[in-house]
mmCIF file of C-alpha atoms in Angstrom:
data_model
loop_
_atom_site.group_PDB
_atom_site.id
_atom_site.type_symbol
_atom_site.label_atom_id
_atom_site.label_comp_id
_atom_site.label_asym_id
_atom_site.label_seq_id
_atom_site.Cartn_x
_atom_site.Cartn_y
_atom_site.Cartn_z
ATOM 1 C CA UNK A 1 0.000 0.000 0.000
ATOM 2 C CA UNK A 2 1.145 3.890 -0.925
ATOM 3 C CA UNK A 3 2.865 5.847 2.154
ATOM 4 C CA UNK A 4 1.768 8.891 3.889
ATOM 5 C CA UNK A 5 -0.539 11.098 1.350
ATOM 6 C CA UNK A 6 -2.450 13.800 2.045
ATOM 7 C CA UNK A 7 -5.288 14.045 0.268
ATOM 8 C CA UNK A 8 -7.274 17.232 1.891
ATOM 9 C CA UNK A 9 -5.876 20.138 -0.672
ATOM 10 C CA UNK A 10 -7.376 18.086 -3.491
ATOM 11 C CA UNK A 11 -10.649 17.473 -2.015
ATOM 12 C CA UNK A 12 -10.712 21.372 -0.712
ATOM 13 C CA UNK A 13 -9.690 22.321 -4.193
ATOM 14 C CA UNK A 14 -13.151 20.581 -5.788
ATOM 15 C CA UNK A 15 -15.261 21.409 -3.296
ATOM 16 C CA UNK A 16 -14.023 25.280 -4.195
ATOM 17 C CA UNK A 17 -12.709 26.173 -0.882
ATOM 18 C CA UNK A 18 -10.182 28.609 -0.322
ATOM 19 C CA UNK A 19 -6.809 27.019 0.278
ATOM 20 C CA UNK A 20 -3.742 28.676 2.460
ATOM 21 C CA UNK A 21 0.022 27.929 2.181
ATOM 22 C CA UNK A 22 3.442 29.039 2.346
ATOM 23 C CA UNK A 23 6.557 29.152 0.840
ATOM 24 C CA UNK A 24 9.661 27.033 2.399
ATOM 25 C CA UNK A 25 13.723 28.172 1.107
ATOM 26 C CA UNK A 26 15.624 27.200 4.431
ATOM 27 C CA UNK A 27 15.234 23.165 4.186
ATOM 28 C CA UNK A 28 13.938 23.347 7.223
ATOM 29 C CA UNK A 29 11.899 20.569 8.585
ATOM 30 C CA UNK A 30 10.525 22.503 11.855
ATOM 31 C CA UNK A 31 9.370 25.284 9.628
ATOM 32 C CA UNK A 32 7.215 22.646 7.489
ATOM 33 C CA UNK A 33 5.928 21.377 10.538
ATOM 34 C CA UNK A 34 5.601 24.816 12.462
ATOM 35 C CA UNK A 35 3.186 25.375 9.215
ATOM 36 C CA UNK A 36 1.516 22.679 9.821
ATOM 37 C CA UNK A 37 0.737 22.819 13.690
ATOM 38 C CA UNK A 38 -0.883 26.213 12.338
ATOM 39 C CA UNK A 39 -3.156 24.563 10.357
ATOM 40 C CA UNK A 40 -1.953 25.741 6.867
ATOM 41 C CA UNK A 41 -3.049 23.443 3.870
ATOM 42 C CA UNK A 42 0.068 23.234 1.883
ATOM 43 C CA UNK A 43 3.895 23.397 1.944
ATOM 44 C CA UNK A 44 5.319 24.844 -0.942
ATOM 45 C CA UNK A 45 9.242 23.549 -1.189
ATOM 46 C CA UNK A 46 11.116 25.255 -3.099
ATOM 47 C CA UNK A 47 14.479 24.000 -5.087
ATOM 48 C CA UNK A 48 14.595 26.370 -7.420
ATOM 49 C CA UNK A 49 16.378 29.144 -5.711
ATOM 50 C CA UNK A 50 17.673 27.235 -2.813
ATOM 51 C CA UNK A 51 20.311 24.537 -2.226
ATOM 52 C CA UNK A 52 17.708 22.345 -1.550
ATOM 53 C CA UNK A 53 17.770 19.784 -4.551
ATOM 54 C CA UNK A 54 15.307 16.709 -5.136
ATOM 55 C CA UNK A 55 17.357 14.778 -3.362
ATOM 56 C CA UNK A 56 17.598 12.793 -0.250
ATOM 57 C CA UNK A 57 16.891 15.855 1.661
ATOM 58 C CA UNK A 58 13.913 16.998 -0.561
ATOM 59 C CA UNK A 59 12.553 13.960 0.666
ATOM 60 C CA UNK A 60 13.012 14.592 4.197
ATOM 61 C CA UNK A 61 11.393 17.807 3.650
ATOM 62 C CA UNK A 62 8.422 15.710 1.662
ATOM 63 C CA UNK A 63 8.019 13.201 4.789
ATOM 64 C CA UNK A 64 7.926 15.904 7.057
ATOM 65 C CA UNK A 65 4.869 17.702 5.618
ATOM 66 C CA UNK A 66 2.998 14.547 5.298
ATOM 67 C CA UNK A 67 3.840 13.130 8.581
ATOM 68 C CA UNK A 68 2.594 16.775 10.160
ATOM 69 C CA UNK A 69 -0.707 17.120 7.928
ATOM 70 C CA UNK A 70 0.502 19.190 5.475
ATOM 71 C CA UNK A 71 0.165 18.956 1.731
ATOM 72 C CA UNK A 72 4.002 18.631 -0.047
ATOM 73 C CA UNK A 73 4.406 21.221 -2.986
ATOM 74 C CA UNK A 74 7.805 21.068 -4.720
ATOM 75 C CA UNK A 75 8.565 23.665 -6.939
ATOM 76 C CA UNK A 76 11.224 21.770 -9.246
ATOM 77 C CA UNK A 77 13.830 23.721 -11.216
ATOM 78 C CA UNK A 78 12.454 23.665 -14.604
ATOM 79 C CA UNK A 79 11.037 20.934 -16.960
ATOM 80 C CA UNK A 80 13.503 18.476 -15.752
ATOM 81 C CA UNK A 81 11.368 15.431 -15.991
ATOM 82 C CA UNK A 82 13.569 13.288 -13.262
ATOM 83 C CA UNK A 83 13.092 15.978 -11.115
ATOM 84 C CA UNK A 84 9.117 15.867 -11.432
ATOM 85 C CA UNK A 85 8.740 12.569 -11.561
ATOM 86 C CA UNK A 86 11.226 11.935 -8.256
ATOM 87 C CA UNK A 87 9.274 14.398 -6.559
ATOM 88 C CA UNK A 88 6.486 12.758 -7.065
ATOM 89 C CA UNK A 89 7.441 9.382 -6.286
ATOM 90 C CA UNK A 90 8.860 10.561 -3.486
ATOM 91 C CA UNK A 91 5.536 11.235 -2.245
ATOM 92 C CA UNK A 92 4.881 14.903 -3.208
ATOM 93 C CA UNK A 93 1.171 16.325 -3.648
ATOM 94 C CA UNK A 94 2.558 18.263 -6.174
ATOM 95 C CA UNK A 95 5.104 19.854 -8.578
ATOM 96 C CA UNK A 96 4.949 23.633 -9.410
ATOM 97 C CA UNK A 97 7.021 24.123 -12.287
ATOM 98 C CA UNK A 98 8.756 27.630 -12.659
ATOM 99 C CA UNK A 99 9.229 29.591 -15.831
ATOM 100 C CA UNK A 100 6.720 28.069 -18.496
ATOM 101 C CA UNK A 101 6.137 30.325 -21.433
ATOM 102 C CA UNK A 102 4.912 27.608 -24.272
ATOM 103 C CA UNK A 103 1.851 24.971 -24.761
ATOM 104 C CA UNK A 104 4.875 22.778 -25.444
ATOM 105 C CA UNK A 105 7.148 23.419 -21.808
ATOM 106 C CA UNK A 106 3.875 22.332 -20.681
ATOM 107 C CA UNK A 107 3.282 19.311 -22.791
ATOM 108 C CA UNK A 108 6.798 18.642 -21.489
ATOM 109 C CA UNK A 109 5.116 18.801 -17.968
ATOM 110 C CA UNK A 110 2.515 16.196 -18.381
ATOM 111 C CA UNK A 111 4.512 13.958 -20.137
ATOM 112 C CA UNK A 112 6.907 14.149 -17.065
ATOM 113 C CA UNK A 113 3.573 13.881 -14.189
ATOM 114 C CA UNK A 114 1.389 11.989 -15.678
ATOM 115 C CA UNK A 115 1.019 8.162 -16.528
ATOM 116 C CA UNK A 116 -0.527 6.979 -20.241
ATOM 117 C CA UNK A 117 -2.969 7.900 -21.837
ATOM 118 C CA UNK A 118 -2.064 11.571 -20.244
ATOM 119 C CA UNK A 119 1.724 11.481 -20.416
ATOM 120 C CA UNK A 120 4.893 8.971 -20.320
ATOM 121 C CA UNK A 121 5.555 9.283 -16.899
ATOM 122 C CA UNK A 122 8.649 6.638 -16.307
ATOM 123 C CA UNK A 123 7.376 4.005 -13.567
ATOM 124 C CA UNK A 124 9.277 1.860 -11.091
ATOM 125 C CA UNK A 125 7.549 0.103 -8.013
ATOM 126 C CA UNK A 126 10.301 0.564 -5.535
ATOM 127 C CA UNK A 127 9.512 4.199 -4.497
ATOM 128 C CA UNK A 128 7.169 5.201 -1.480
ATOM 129 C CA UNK A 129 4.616 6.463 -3.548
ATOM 130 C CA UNK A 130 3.799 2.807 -5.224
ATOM 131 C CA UNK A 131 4.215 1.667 -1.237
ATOM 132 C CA UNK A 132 7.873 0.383 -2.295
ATOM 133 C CA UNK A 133 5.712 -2.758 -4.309
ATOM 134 C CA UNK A 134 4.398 -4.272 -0.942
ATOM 135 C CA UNK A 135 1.507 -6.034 0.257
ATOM 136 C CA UNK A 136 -1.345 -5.534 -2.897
ATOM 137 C CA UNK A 137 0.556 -3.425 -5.103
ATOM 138 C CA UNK A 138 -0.926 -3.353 -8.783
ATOM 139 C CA UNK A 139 0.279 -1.182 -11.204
ATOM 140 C CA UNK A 140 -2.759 -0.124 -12.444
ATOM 141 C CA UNK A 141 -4.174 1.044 -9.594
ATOM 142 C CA UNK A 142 -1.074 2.919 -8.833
ATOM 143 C CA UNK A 143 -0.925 4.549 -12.154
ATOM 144 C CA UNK A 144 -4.156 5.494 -11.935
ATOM 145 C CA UNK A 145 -4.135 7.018 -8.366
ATOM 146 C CA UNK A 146 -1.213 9.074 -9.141
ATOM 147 C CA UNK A 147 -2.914 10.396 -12.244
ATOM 148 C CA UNK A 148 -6.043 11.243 -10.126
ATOM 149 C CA UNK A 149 -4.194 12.256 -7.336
ATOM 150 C CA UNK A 150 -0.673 14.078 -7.725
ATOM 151 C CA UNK A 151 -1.142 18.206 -8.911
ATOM 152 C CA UNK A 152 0.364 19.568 -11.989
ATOM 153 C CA UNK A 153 1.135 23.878 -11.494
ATOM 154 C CA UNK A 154 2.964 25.225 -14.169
ATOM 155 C CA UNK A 155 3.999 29.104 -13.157
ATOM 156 C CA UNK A 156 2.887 32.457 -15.218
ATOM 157 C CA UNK A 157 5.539 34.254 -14.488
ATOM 158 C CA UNK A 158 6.213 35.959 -17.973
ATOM 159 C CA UNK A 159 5.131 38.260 -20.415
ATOM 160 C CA UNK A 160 5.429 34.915 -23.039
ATOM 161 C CA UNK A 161 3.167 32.637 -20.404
ATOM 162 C CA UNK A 162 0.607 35.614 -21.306
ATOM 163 C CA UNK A 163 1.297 35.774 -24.947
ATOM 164 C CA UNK A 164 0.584 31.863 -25.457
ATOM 165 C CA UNK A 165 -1.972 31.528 -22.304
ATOM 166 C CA UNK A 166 -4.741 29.949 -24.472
ATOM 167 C CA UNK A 167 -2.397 27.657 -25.899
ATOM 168 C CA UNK A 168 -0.919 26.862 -22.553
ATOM 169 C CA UNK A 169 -3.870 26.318 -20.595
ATOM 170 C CA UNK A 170 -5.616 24.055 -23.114
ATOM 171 C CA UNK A 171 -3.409 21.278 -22.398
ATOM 172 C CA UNK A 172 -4.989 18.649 -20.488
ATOM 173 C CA UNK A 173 -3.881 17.977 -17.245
ATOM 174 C CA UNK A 174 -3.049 21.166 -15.801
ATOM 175 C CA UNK A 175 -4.605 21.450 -12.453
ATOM 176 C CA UNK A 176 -3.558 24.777 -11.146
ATOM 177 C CA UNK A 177 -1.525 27.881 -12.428
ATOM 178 C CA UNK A 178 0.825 29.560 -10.110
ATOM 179 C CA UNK A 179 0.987 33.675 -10.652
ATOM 180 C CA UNK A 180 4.439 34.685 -9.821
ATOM 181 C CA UNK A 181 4.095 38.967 -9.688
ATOM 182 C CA UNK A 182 7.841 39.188 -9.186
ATOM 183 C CA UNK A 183 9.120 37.441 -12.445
ATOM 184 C CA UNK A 184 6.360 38.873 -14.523
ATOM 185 C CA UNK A 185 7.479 42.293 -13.492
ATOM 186 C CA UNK A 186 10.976 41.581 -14.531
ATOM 187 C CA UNK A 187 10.395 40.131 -17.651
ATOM 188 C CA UNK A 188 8.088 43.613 -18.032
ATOM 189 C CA UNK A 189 10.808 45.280 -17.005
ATOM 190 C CA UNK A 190 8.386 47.320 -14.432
ATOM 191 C CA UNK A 191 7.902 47.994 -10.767
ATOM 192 C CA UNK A 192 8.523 44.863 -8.677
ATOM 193 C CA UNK A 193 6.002 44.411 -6.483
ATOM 194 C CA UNK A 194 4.601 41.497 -4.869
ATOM 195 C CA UNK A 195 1.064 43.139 -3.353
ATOM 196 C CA UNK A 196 0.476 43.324 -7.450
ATOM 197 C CA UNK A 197 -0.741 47.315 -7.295
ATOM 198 C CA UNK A 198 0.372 47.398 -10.823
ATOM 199 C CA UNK A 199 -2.645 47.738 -12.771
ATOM 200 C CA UNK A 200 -0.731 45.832 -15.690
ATOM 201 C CA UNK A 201 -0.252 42.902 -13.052
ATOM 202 C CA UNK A 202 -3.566 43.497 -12.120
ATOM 203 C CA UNK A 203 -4.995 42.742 -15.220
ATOM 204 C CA UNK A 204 -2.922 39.654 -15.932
ATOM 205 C CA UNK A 205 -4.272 38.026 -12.483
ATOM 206 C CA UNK A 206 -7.564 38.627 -13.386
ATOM 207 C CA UNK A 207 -6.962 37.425 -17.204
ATOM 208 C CA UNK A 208 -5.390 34.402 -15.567
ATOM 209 C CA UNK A 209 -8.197 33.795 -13.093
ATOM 210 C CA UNK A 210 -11.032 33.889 -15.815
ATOM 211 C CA UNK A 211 -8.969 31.904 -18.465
ATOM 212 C CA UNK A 212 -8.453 29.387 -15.950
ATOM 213 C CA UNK A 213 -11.955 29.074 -14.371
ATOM 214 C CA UNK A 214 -13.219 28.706 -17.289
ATOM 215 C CA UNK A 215 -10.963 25.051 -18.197
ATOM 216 C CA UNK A 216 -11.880 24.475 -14.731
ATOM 217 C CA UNK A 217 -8.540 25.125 -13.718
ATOM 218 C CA UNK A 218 -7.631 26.654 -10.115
ATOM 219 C CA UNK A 219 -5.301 29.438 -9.062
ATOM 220 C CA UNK A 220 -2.159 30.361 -6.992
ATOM 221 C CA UNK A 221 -1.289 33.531 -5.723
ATOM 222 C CA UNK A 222 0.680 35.144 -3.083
ATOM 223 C CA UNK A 223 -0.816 37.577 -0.303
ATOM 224 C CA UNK A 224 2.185 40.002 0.282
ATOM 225 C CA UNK A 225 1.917 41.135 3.165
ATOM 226 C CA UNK A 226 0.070 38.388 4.486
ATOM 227 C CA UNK A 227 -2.824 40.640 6.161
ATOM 228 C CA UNK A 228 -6.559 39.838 6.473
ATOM 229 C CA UNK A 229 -7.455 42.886 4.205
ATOM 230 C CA UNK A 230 -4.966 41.247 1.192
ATOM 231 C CA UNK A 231 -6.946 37.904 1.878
ATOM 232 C CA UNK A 232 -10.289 39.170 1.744
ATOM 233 C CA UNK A 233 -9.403 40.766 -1.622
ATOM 234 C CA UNK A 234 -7.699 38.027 -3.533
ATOM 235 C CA UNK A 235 -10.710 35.726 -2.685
ATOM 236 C CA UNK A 236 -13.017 38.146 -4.164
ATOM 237 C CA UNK A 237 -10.737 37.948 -7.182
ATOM 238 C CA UNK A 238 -11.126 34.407 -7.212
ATOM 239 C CA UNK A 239 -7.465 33.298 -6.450
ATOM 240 C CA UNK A 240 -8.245 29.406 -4.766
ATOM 241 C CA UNK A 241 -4.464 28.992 -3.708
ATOM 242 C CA UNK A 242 -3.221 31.540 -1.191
ATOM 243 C CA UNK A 243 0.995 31.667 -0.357
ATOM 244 C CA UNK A 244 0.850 33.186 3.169
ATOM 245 C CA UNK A 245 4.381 34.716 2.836
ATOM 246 C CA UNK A 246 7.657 32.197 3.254
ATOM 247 C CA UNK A 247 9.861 31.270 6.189
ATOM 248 C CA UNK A 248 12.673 33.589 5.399
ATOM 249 C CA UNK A 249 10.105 36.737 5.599
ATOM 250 C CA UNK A 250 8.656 35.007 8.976
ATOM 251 C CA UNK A 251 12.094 34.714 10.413
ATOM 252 C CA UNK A 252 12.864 38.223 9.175
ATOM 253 C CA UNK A 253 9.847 39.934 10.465
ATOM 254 C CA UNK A 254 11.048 38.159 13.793
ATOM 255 C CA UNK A 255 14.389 39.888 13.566
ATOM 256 C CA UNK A 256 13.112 43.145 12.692
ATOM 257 C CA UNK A 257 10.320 43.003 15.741
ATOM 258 C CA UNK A 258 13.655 41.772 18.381
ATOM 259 C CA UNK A 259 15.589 44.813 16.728
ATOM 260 C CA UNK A 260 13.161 47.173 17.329
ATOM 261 C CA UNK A 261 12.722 46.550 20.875
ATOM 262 C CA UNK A 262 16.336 46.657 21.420
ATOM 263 C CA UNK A 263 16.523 49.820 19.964
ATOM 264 C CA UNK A 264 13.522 51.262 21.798
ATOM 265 C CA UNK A 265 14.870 50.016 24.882
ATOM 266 C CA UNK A 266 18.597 51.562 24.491
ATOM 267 C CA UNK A 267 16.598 55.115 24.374
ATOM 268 C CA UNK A 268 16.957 57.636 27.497
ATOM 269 C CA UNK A 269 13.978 57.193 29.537
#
């Protein structure tokens, strides 16, 4: 039988429920499970811009969010497939899947995620999410699960996810688009800013939201700062996927809070 899976995002996700996260950099497992102990619905774990690799520690990171109650999200570094697919056979809810500006990266995607008749997925029974080929393993139910199961989030990050969105999002077995404000802005070459006050990022959320709705395909965004107000807004836009902040701004906000009253206190009375 399969290992540890959480299965609550999913089943949140159809029943159109607002979902909360956050962001992981630090390979941290007491920050996973901090998130968890808090109730949030998913872990996103990133190895893109972090030594964290999918590697034996990435799978630490994966057993820790499952173990605490928390869904695993690994952002990968690009259309690698052996980094999708180990993710996912090392028990991950999820891959997000950074830069994708063409139908074809994401093609690439599904190919990499997704068993036949979706994609080409390479299989192998000795992996926790096929329950290392113990007691009742059959490989069609496995395949199938996973198919059912796993979620597939290419990122809009670009000017050229916009240009080719129709394209993009017509490709079947997409479950969720990730809106990265940052990385659009750059490739823009305008104002970074992650509350998305831009009106040109603006308007791409809300392109992205109806576009996606409409394939019956959910939403990721993050709430910068992470402040009821921001909340209340971007579920009135529709956004199903919420990124709560990360651990580094957490930790940071910490800092700045202990340096504060240090300073305050150093004043003459």
């Amino acid at each position: 039988m399969p290992g540890p899976q959480n299965s609550k995002l999913r089943e949140k996700l159809e029943r159109g429920e607002a979902t909360f996260g956050a962001t992981f950099y630090t390979g941290s497992t007491v920050a996973i499970e901090a998130a968890a102990n808090w109730g949030l619905d998913f872990a996103f774990i990133d190895a893109e811009h972090t030594p964290v690799n999918v590697d034996a520690h990435m799978e630490k990171l994966i057993l820790a969010a499952l173990l605490a109650g928390i869904a695993p999200l690994v952002r990968v570094r690009g259309t690698n497939e052996w980094d999708i697919r180990k993710s996912l056979e090392f028990g991950a809810t999820g891959v997000i899947v950074p830069q994708v500006g063409t139908a074809d990266q994401a093609r690439a995607i599904i190919r990499a995620a997704k068993f036949p008749p979706y994609g080409r997925r390479g299989g192998d029974s000795s992996c926790r999410a096929a329950g290392f080929g113990g007691p009742g393993f059959q490989w069609s139910a496995y395949m199938e699960h996973e198919n059912a199961t796993r979620l597939v989030i290419p990122m809009a990050e670009s000017y050229e996810f916009f240009d080719n969105i129709d394209e993009i999002l017509d490709v079947e077995g997409i479950d969720v688009i990730n809106f990265g404000p940052a990385d659009y802005s750059i490739s823009r070459q305008i104002s970074i800013d992650y509350s998305m006050a831009h009106p040109e990022v603006e308007e791409k959320l809300a392109e992205l939201i109806e576009k996606s709705h409409a394939r019956g395909i959910k939403v990721m965004a993050p709430c910068i700062p992470p402040v009821a107000e921001n909340v209340s807004a971007l579920k009135k836009k529709g956004v199903d996927m919420i990124i709560m902040g990360n651990d580094v701004l957490f930790l940071n906000e910490g800092c700045r809070r202990a340096r504060e009253a240090i300073d305050t206190a150093a004043k003459p009375a």
